[in-house]
Structures are given as structure tokens and as C-alpha cells.
Short mmCIF file of C-alpha atoms in Angstrom, two decimals:
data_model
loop_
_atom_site.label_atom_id
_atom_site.label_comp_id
_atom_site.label_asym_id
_atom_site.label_seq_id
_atom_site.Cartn_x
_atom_site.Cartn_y
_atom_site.Cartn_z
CA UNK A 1 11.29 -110.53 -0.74
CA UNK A 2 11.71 -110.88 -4.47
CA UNK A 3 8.73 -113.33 -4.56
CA UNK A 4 6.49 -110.51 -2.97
CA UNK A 5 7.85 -108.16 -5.46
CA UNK A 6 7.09 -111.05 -8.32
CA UNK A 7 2.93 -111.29 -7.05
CA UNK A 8 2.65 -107.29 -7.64
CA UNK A 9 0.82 -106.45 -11.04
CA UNK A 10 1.36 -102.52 -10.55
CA UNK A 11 4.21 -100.84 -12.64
CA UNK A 12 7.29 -99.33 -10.48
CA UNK A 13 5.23 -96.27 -8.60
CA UNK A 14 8.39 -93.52 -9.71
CA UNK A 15 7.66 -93.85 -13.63
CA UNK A 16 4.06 -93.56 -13.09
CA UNK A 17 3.78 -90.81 -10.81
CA UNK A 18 6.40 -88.93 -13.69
CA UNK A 19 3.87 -89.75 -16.35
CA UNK A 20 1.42 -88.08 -14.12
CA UNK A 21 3.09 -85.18 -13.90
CA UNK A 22 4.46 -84.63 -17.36
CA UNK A 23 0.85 -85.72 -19.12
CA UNK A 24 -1.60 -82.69 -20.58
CA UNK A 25 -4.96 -82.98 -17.80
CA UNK A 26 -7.24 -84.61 -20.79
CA UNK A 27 -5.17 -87.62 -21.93
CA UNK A 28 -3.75 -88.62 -18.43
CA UNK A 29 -5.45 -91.46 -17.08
CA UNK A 30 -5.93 -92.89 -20.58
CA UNK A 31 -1.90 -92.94 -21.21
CA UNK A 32 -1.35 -94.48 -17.83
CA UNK A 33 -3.78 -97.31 -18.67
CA UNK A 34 -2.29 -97.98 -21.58
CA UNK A 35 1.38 -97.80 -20.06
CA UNK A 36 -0.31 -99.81 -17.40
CA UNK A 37 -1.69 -103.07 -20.14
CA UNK A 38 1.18 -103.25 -21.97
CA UNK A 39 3.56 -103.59 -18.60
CA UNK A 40 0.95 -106.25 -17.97
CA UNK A 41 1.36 -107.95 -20.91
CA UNK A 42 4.84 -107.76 -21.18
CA UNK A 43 4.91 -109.37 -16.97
CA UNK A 44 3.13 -111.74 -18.31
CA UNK A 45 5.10 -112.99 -21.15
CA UNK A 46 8.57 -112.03 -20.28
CA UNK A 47 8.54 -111.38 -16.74
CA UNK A 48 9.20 -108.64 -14.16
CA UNK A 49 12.61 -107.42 -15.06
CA UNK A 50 11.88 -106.67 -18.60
CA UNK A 51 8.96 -105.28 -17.99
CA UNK A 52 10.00 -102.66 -15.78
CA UNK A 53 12.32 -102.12 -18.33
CA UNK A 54 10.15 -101.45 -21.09
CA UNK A 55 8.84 -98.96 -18.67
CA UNK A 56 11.42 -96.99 -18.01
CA UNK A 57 12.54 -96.84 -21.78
CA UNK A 58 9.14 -96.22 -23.14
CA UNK A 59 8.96 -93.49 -20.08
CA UNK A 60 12.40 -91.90 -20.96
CA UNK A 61 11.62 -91.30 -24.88
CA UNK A 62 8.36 -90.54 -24.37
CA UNK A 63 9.80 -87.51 -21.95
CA UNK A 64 10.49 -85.00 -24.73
CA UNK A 65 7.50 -85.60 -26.78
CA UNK A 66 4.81 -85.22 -23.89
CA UNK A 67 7.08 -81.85 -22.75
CA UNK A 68 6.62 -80.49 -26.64
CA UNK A 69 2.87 -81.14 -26.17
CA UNK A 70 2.25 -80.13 -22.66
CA UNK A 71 3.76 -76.88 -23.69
CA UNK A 72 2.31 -76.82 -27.28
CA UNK A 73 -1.60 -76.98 -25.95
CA UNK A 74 -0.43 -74.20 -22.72
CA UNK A 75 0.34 -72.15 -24.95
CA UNK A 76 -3.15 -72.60 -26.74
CA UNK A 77 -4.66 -72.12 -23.45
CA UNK A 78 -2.57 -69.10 -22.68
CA UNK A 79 -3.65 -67.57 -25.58
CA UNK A 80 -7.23 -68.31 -25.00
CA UNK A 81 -6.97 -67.03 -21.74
CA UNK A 82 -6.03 -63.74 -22.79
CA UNK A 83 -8.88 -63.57 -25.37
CA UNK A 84 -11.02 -63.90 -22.39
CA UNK A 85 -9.75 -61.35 -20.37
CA UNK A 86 -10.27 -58.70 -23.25
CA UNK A 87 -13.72 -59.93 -23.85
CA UNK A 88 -15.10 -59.56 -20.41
CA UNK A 89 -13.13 -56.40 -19.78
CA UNK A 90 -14.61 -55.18 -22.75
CA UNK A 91 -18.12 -56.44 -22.03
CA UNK A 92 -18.17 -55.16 -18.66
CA UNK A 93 -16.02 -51.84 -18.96
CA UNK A 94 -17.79 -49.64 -16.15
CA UNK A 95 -17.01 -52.45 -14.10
CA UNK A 96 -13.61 -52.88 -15.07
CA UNK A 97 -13.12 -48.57 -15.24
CA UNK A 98 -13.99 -48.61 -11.59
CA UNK A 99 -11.78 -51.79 -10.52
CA UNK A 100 -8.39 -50.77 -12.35
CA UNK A 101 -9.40 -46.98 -11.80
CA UNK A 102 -9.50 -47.83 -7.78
CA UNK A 103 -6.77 -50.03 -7.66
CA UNK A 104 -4.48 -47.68 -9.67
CA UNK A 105 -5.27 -44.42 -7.63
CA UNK A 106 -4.67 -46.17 -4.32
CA UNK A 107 -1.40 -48.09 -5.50
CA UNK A 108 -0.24 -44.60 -6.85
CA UNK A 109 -1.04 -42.74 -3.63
CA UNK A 110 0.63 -45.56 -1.83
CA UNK A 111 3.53 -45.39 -3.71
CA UNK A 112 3.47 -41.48 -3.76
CA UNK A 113 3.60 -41.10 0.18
CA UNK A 114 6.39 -44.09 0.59
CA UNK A 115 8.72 -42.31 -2.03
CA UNK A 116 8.01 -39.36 -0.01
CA UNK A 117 8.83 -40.99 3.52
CA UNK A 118 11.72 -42.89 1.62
CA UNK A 119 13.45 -39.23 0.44
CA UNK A 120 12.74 -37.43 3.94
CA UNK A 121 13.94 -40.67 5.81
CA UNK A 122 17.19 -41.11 3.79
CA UNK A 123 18.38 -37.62 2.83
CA UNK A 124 19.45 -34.85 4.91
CA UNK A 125 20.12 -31.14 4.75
CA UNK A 126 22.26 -28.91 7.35
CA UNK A 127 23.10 -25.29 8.42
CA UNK A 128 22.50 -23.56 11.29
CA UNK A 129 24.24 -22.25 14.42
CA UNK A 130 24.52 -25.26 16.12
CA UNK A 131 27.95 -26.43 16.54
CA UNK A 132 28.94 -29.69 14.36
CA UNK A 133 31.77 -32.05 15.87
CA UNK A 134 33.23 -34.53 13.93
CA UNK A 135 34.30 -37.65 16.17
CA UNK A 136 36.52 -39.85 15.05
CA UNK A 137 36.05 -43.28 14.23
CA UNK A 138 38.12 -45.04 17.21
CA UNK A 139 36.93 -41.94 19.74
CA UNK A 140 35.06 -43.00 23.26
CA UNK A 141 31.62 -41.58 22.22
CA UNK A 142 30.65 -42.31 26.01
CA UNK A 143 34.09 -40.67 27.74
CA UNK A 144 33.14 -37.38 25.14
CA UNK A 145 29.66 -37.32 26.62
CA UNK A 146 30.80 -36.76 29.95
CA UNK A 147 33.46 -34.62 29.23
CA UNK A 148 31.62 -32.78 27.36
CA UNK A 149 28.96 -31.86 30.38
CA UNK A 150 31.80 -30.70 32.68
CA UNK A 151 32.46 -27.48 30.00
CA UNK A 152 30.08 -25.16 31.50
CA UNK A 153 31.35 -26.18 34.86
CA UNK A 154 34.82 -25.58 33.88
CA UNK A 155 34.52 -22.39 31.69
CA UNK A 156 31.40 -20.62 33.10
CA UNK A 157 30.12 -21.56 36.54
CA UNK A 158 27.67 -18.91 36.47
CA UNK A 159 25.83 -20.62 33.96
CA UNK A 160 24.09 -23.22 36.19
CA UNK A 161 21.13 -24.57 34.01
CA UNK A 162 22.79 -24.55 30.74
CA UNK A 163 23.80 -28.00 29.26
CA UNK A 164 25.32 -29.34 26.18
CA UNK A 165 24.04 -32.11 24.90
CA UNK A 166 25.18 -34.24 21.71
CA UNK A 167 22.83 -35.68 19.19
CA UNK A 168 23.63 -37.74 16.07
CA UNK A 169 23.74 -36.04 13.36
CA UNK A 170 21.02 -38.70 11.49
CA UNK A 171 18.15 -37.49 14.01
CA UNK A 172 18.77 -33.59 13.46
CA UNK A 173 16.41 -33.51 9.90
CA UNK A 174 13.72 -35.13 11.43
CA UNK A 175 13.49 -34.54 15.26
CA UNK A 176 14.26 -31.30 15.19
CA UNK A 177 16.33 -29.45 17.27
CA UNK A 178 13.89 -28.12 20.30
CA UNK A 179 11.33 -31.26 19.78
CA UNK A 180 8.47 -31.86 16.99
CA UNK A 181 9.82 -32.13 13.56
CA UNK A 182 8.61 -33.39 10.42
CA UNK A 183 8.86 -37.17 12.12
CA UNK A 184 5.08 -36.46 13.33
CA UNK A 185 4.07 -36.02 9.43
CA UNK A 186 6.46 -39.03 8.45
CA UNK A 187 4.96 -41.20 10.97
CA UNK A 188 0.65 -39.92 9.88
CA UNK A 189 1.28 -39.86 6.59
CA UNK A 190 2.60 -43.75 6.82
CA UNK A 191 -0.28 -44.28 8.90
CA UNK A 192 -2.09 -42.93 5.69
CA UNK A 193 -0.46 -44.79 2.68
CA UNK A 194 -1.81 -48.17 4.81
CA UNK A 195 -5.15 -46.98 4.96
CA UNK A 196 -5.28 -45.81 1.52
CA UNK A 197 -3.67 -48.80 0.21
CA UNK A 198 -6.29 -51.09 2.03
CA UNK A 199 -9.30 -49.33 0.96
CA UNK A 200 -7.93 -50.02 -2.75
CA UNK A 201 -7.26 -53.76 -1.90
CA UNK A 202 -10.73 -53.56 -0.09
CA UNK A 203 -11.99 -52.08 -3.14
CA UNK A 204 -10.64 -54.60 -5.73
CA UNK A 205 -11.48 -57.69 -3.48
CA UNK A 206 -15.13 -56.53 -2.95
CA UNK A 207 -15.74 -55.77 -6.85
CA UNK A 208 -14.34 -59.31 -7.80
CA UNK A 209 -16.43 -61.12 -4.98
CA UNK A 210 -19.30 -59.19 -6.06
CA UNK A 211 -19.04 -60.39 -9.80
CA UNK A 212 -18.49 -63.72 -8.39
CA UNK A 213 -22.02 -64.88 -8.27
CA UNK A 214 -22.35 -63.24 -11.94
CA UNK A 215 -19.61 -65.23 -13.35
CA UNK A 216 -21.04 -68.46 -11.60
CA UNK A 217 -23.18 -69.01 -14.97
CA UNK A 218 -20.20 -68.40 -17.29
CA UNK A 219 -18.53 -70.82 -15.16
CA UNK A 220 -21.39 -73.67 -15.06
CA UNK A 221 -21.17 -73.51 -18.82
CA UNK A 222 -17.24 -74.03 -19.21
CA UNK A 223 -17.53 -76.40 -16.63
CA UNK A 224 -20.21 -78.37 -18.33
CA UNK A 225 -17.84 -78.00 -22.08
CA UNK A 226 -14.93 -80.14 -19.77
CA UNK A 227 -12.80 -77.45 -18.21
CA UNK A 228 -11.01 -78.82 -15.98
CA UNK A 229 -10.81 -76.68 -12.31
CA UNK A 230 -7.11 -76.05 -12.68
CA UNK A 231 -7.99 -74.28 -16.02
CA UNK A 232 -10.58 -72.20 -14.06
CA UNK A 233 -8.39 -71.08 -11.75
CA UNK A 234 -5.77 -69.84 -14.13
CA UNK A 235 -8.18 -68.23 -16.48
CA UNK A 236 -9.70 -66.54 -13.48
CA UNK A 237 -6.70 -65.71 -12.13
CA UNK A 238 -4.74 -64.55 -15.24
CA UNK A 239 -7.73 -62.14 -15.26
CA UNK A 240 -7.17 -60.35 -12.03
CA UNK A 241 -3.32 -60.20 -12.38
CA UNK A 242 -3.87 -59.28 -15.83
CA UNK A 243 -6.48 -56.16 -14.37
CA UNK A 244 -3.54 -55.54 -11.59
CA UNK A 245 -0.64 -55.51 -14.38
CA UNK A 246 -3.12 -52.62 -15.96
CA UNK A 247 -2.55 -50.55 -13.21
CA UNK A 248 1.27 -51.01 -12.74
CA UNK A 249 1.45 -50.45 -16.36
CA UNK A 250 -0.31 -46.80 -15.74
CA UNK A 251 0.86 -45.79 -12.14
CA UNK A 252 4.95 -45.13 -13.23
CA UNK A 253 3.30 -41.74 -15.40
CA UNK A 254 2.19 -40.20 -12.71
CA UNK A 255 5.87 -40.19 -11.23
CA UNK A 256 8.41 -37.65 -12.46
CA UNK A 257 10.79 -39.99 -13.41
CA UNK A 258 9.64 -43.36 -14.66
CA UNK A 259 11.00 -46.89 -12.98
CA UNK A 260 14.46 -45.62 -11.93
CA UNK A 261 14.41 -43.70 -9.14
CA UNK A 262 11.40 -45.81 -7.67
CA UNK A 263 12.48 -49.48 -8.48
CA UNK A 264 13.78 -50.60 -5.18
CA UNK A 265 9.97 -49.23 -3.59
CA UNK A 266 8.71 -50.82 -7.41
CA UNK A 267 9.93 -54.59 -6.57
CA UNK A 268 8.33 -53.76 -2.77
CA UNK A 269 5.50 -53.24 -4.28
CA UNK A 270 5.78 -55.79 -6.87
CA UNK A 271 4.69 -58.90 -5.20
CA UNK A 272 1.18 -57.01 -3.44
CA UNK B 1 -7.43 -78.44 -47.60
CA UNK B 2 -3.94 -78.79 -45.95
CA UNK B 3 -1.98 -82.06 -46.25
CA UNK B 4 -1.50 -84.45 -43.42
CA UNK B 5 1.73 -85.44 -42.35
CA UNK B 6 3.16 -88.88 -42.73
CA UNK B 7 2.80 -89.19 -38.87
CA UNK B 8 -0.97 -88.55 -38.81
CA UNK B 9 -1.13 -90.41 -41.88
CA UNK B 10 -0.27 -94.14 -39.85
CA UNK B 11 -2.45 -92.98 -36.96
CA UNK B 12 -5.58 -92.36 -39.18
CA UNK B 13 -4.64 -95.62 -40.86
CA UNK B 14 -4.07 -97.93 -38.29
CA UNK B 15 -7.49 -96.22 -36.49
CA UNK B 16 -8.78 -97.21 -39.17
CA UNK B 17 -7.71 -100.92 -40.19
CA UNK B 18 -8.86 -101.51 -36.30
CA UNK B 19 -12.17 -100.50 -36.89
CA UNK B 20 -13.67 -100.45 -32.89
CA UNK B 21 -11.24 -101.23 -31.32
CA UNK B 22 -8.87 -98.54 -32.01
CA UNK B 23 -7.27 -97.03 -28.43
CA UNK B 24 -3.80 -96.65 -27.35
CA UNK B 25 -2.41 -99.83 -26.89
CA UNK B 26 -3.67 -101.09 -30.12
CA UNK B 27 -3.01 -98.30 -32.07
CA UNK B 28 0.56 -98.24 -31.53
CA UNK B 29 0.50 -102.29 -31.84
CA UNK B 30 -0.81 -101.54 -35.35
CA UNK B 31 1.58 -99.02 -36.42
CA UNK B 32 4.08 -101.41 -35.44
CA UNK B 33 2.76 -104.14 -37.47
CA UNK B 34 2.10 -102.29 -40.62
CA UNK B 35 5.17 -99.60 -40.57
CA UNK B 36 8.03 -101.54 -38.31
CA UNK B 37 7.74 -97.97 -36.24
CA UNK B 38 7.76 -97.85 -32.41
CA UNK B 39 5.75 -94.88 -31.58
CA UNK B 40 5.85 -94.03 -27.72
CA UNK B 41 2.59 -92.86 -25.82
CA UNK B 42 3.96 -89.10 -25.82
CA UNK B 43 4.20 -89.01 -29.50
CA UNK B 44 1.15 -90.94 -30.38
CA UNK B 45 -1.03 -89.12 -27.60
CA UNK B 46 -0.08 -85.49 -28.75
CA UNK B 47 -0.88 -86.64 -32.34
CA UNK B 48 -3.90 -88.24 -31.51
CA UNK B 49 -4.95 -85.22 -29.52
CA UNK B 50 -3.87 -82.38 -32.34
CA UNK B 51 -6.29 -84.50 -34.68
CA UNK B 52 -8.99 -84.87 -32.36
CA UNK B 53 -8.29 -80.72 -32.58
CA UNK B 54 -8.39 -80.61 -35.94
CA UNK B 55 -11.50 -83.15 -36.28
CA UNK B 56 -9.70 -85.70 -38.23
CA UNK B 57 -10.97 -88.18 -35.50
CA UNK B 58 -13.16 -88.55 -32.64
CA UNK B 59 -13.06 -89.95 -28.80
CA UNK B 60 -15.20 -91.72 -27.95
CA UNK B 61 -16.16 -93.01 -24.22
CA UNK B 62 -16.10 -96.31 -23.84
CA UNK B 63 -17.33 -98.75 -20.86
CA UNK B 64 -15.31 -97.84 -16.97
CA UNK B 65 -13.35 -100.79 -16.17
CA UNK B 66 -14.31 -103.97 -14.28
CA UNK B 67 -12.48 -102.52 -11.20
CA UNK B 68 -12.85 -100.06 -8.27
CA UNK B 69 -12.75 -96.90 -9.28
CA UNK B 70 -11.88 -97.98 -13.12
CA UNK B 71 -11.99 -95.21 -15.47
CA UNK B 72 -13.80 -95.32 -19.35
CA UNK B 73 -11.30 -96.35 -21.87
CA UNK B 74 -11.22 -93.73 -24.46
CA UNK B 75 -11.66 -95.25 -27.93
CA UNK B 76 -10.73 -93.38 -31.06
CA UNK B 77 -12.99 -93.05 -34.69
CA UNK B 78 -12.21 -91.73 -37.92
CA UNK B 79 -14.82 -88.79 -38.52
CA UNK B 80 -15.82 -87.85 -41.89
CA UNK B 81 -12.73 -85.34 -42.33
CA UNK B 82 -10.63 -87.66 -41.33
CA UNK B 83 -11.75 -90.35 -44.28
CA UNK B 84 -11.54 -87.66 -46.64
CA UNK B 85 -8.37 -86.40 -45.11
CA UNK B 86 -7.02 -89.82 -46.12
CA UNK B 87 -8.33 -89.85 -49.19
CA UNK B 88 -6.55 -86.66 -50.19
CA UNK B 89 -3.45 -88.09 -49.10
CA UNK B 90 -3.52 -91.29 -51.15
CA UNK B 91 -4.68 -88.65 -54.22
CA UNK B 92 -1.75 -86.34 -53.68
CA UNK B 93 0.76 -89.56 -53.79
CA UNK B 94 -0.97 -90.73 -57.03
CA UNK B 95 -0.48 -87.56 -58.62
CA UNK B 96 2.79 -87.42 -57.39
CA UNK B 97 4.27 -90.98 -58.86
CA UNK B 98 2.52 -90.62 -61.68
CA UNK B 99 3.88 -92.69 -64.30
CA UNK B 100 6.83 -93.43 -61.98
CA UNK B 101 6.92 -97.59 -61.93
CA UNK B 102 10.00 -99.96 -60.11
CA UNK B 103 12.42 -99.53 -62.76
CA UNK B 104 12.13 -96.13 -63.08
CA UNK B 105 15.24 -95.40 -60.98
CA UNK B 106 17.15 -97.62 -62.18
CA UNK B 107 20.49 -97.09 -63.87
CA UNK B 108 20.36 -97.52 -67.15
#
């Protein structure tokens, strides 16, 4: 076993795949060849133990340096990132009216007619001439039922087709109390808020892919200056959140009270 | 012109002592042999990489490996900045020992 382990020239796999990981994109492959030579050199001369030794020391200082770099040039990119996103929003600011302008309205009417469905589901107001009982906690809701349809037998026999019926007092707001009720305009106007919220998303997807084949150029050309495709993707990326945060920023206004009496439908909406 | 650090200041040197043949390995093999300092790969790769930024030096490409799939070694050069970046350096430390010799510090 240990002689199989003595005839392999590669460094332990753990270290490496670490240095892989913690490495900025440009530099990677050169740092693991050179990790990779001097482990060589070093099996050579002193063997395998110290050499995977070395490793794992020159691995474990060189941790807190690579992290200070790795987050050093992010930073850089971040920052060039958003530079970006300013200048094409800027150069293209029809284009980018229309897309945040879309998105916005549709998020807001979205948002509108579930804060709407959200009060009429949750609050309620009574008064009328209906009778109220209050049951209590431990009482037989099934034995009150049918006690309570033998009353007009008792008390009035004459009164063959009337009935008593019980209903909980959560469905009186909106089911009414002869049938109908506002649950028909609940239940369209949800139907409404989806519809209006994909046309937006239809909206905003169909814009981007149609700049797509416009932006294919700008791409070639960063491309072609060694970006690498996961620095495409974020730039590209920040750019749309960036367009979306634009419209979260704006839709709270319209409300008449800002974050606080919509977060829990805000962090719904949040992750869309 | 900003001063370079005493950091940058072994890279550039030992970059430049090894002429050609200046990439990782040997570069940090230099800076051993001329300052006693034992530089990892993190350190020396986010300093070589700050003065490629700054166009103290330049990477160069060099030949893919004699193996599948090898990747180019990436060589290192001292561009003109760089030189003169050096040569500020070793101008700022005459100015500042000026008339300062072996005995000066010693007691008296």
C-alpha cells in the first residue's frame, strides 16, 4: 500500500482542490504549478512525508493572504460592475425607462391587489340581526348542531320550512349571509394580480432577450480583453438585479405607509 | 510617483536578478536567497498581480508544458516603470542615509 502511495508524483488531492477554490480565476493554474514543482522537488530530495508536509504548511499560511486578495480584486470587480450598469443604463435610457417602468407598475399592481386580498382575507367587521352564539371552547360543536335543528320543532311546529343553521363566524365577511359575497372579487382579482404580474415578468424577460443579440458585440470584445465567463455572468447579472432593485426601491411610494405594514407580503415578494 | 513598498521592492528585485527566468517557483527561491524571507504563493501571487495592475511588471506567456493538457507557464518581466520604480527606491534610501555611515549609531 505505502509503496503505491510512494510511485504517485501528484500532491495530496484535498490541498489542491482548496487552492483551487481559494485562488483569484487569473493566477490559478499558475499557483498550482508552482505548488505542484516544488512538492516535486521536495519528493524528490526528501521524500513523501515531508513533502506533503511542506504542502500543507505552505497551504495553511498561504490561506489568509490569497482570502485578502480574492476579496481585494472582488471588490475591484464589484465596483467595475456597477460602473457598467450606470453606463449602459445611461446609454440606453428609453430602453431602460420602459424595462424598470414595466416591471415597477406590474410589481406595484401585484403588490396593490395582494395587500388588498391580504386585509379583506384577515380582517373582519360585524353587526346585523343575525344572532351571534358564543360556544365554548370544550362545547360538542356537532351535539349543538343537532340540537339546534330540533328548536323550530320544539317551539313552533307551524313553522315547517324554516331552519337554523350555524356558520363560523370567519366565513360571514366574505360569503355572505344569503350566498355571493365579496369572495367572487377576492378570488378575480387574485386571478388578476397573476396575470398582471406575468405580463411584467413577460415584459422584462422579453426586453433583456431582445438586447441580447445587441450586447453579443460588447460581449465578444470583453471576452476577447480575458473576461473570464463567470465574470460575464455576474456583470450581466448584477445588471438585471441591479434594474429589479430600481423598482423595489420606487414601488414602497406608491403605498400609504412605507415597508411596515407590507413587509411580511415585501419578503414574499422579495425573492421574485 | 508613489513609493513602493519593501515587499514589492524584493519581488521587482529578485524578477530582476533572474532575468528570463523569473516565475513563481524561482521568484520566491530568490527572495529566499537574497533576503532569508519565506514568501508563500498567496502573498507573492497577490503582489505579483497588484504590480502587474499597476504596470510595474509584465506576464508574459511562456511555452504549454510537455504534457497532456499542460498549461503555458506564466513568466514575469520588469517593464519600464518598474526599472524606474526601482530606481526611485534606491534614490529615496540614498537621500535618506545620507551621510549616515556604520558608526554612526554608535554610543559614543
Amino acid at each position: 500500500m505505502s509503496s503505491l502511495r510512494e510511485k504517485d508524483p501528484n500532491p495530496p488531492r484535498l490541498p489542491e482542490w482548496i487552492i483551487q477554490r481559494l485562488a483569484w480565476a487569473e493566477d490559478r493554474f499558475s499557483i498550482q504549478e508552482n505548488f505542484r514543482e516544488e512538492y516535486m522537488y521536495i519528493l524528490e530530495t526528501k521524500g513523501h512525508r515531508s513533502a506533503d508536509l511542506w504542502y500543507w504548511r505552505q497551504l495553511i499560511r498561504s490561506i489568509f493572504p490569497f482570502v485578502k486578495f480574492s476579496i481585494y480584486w472582488r471588490s475591484v470587480m464589484i465596483k467595475n460592475y456597477l460602473k457598467l450598469v450606470f453606463r449602459s443604463m445611461n446609454k440606453h435610457k428609453g430602453y431602460s425607462f420602459i424595462n424598470i417602468a414595466g416591471l415597477a407598475v406590474g410589481l406595484a399592481c401585484f403588490i396593490l391587489i395582494s395587500l388588498w386580498i391580504n386585509f379583506d382575507i384577515d380582517r373582519w367587521s360585524g353587526g346585523n340581526y343575525h344572532t351571534y352564539v358564543h360556544l365554548e371552547e370544550e362545547a360538542n360543536l356537532d351535539f349543538f348542531k343537532a340540537q339546534i335543528r330540533g328548536i323550530y320543532k320544539k317551539y313552533a311546529p307551524n313553522w315547517e320550512r324554516s331552519k337554523l343553521t350555524l356558520r363560523p363566524i370567519t366565513r360571514i365577511h366574505l360569503y355572505g349571509l344569503n350566498g355571493g359575497g365579496p369572495i367572487v372579487y377576492v378570488h378575480i382579482f387574485s386571478g388578476l394580480s397573476v396575470f398582471v404580474l406575468f405580463l411584467a415578468m413577460v415584459n422584462f424577460t422579453n426586453l433583456s432577450t431582445a438586447r441580447s443579440a445587441l450586447r453579443a458585440k460588447e460581449i465578444g470584445v470583453r471576452k476577447t480583453a480575458g473576461a473570464y465567463r463567470q465574470q460575464l455572468t455576474k456583470q450581466i447579472l448584477m445588471e438585471s438585479k441591479f434594474q429589479d432593485h430600481r423598482c423595489d426601491q420606487g414601488f414602497p411610494f406608491l403605498l400609504p405607509s412605507r415597508r411596515n405594514s407590507t413587509s411580511d407580503i415585501y419578503s414574499q415578494i422579495r425573492w421574485l | 510617483m508613489k513609493e513602493i513598498s519593501k515587499a514589492e521592492e524584493m519581488v521587482l528585485l529578485a524578477i530582476w536578478r533572474l532575468g528570463d527566468g523569473a516565475y513563481g517557483v524561482s521568484i520566491r527561491g530568490q527572495i529566499h536567497k537574497d533576503t532569508g524571507k519565506d514568501y508563500t504563493y498567496g502573498t507573492l501571487y497577490g503582489l505579483l498581480r497588484q504590480m502587474d495592475h499597476k504596470g510595474y511588471i509584465q506576464k508574459i506567456r511562456g511555452e504549454p508544458l510537455p504534457k497532456k493538457g499542460g498549461r503555458s507557464k506564466s513568466y514575469f518581466k520588469l517593464t519600464p516603470a518598474g526599472i524606474r520604480a526601482l530606481k526611485d527606491a534606491i534614490e529615496l534610501y540614498k537621500r535618506m542615509w545620507k551621510d549616515i555611515n556604520d558608526f554612526s549609531f554608535e554610543e559614543s
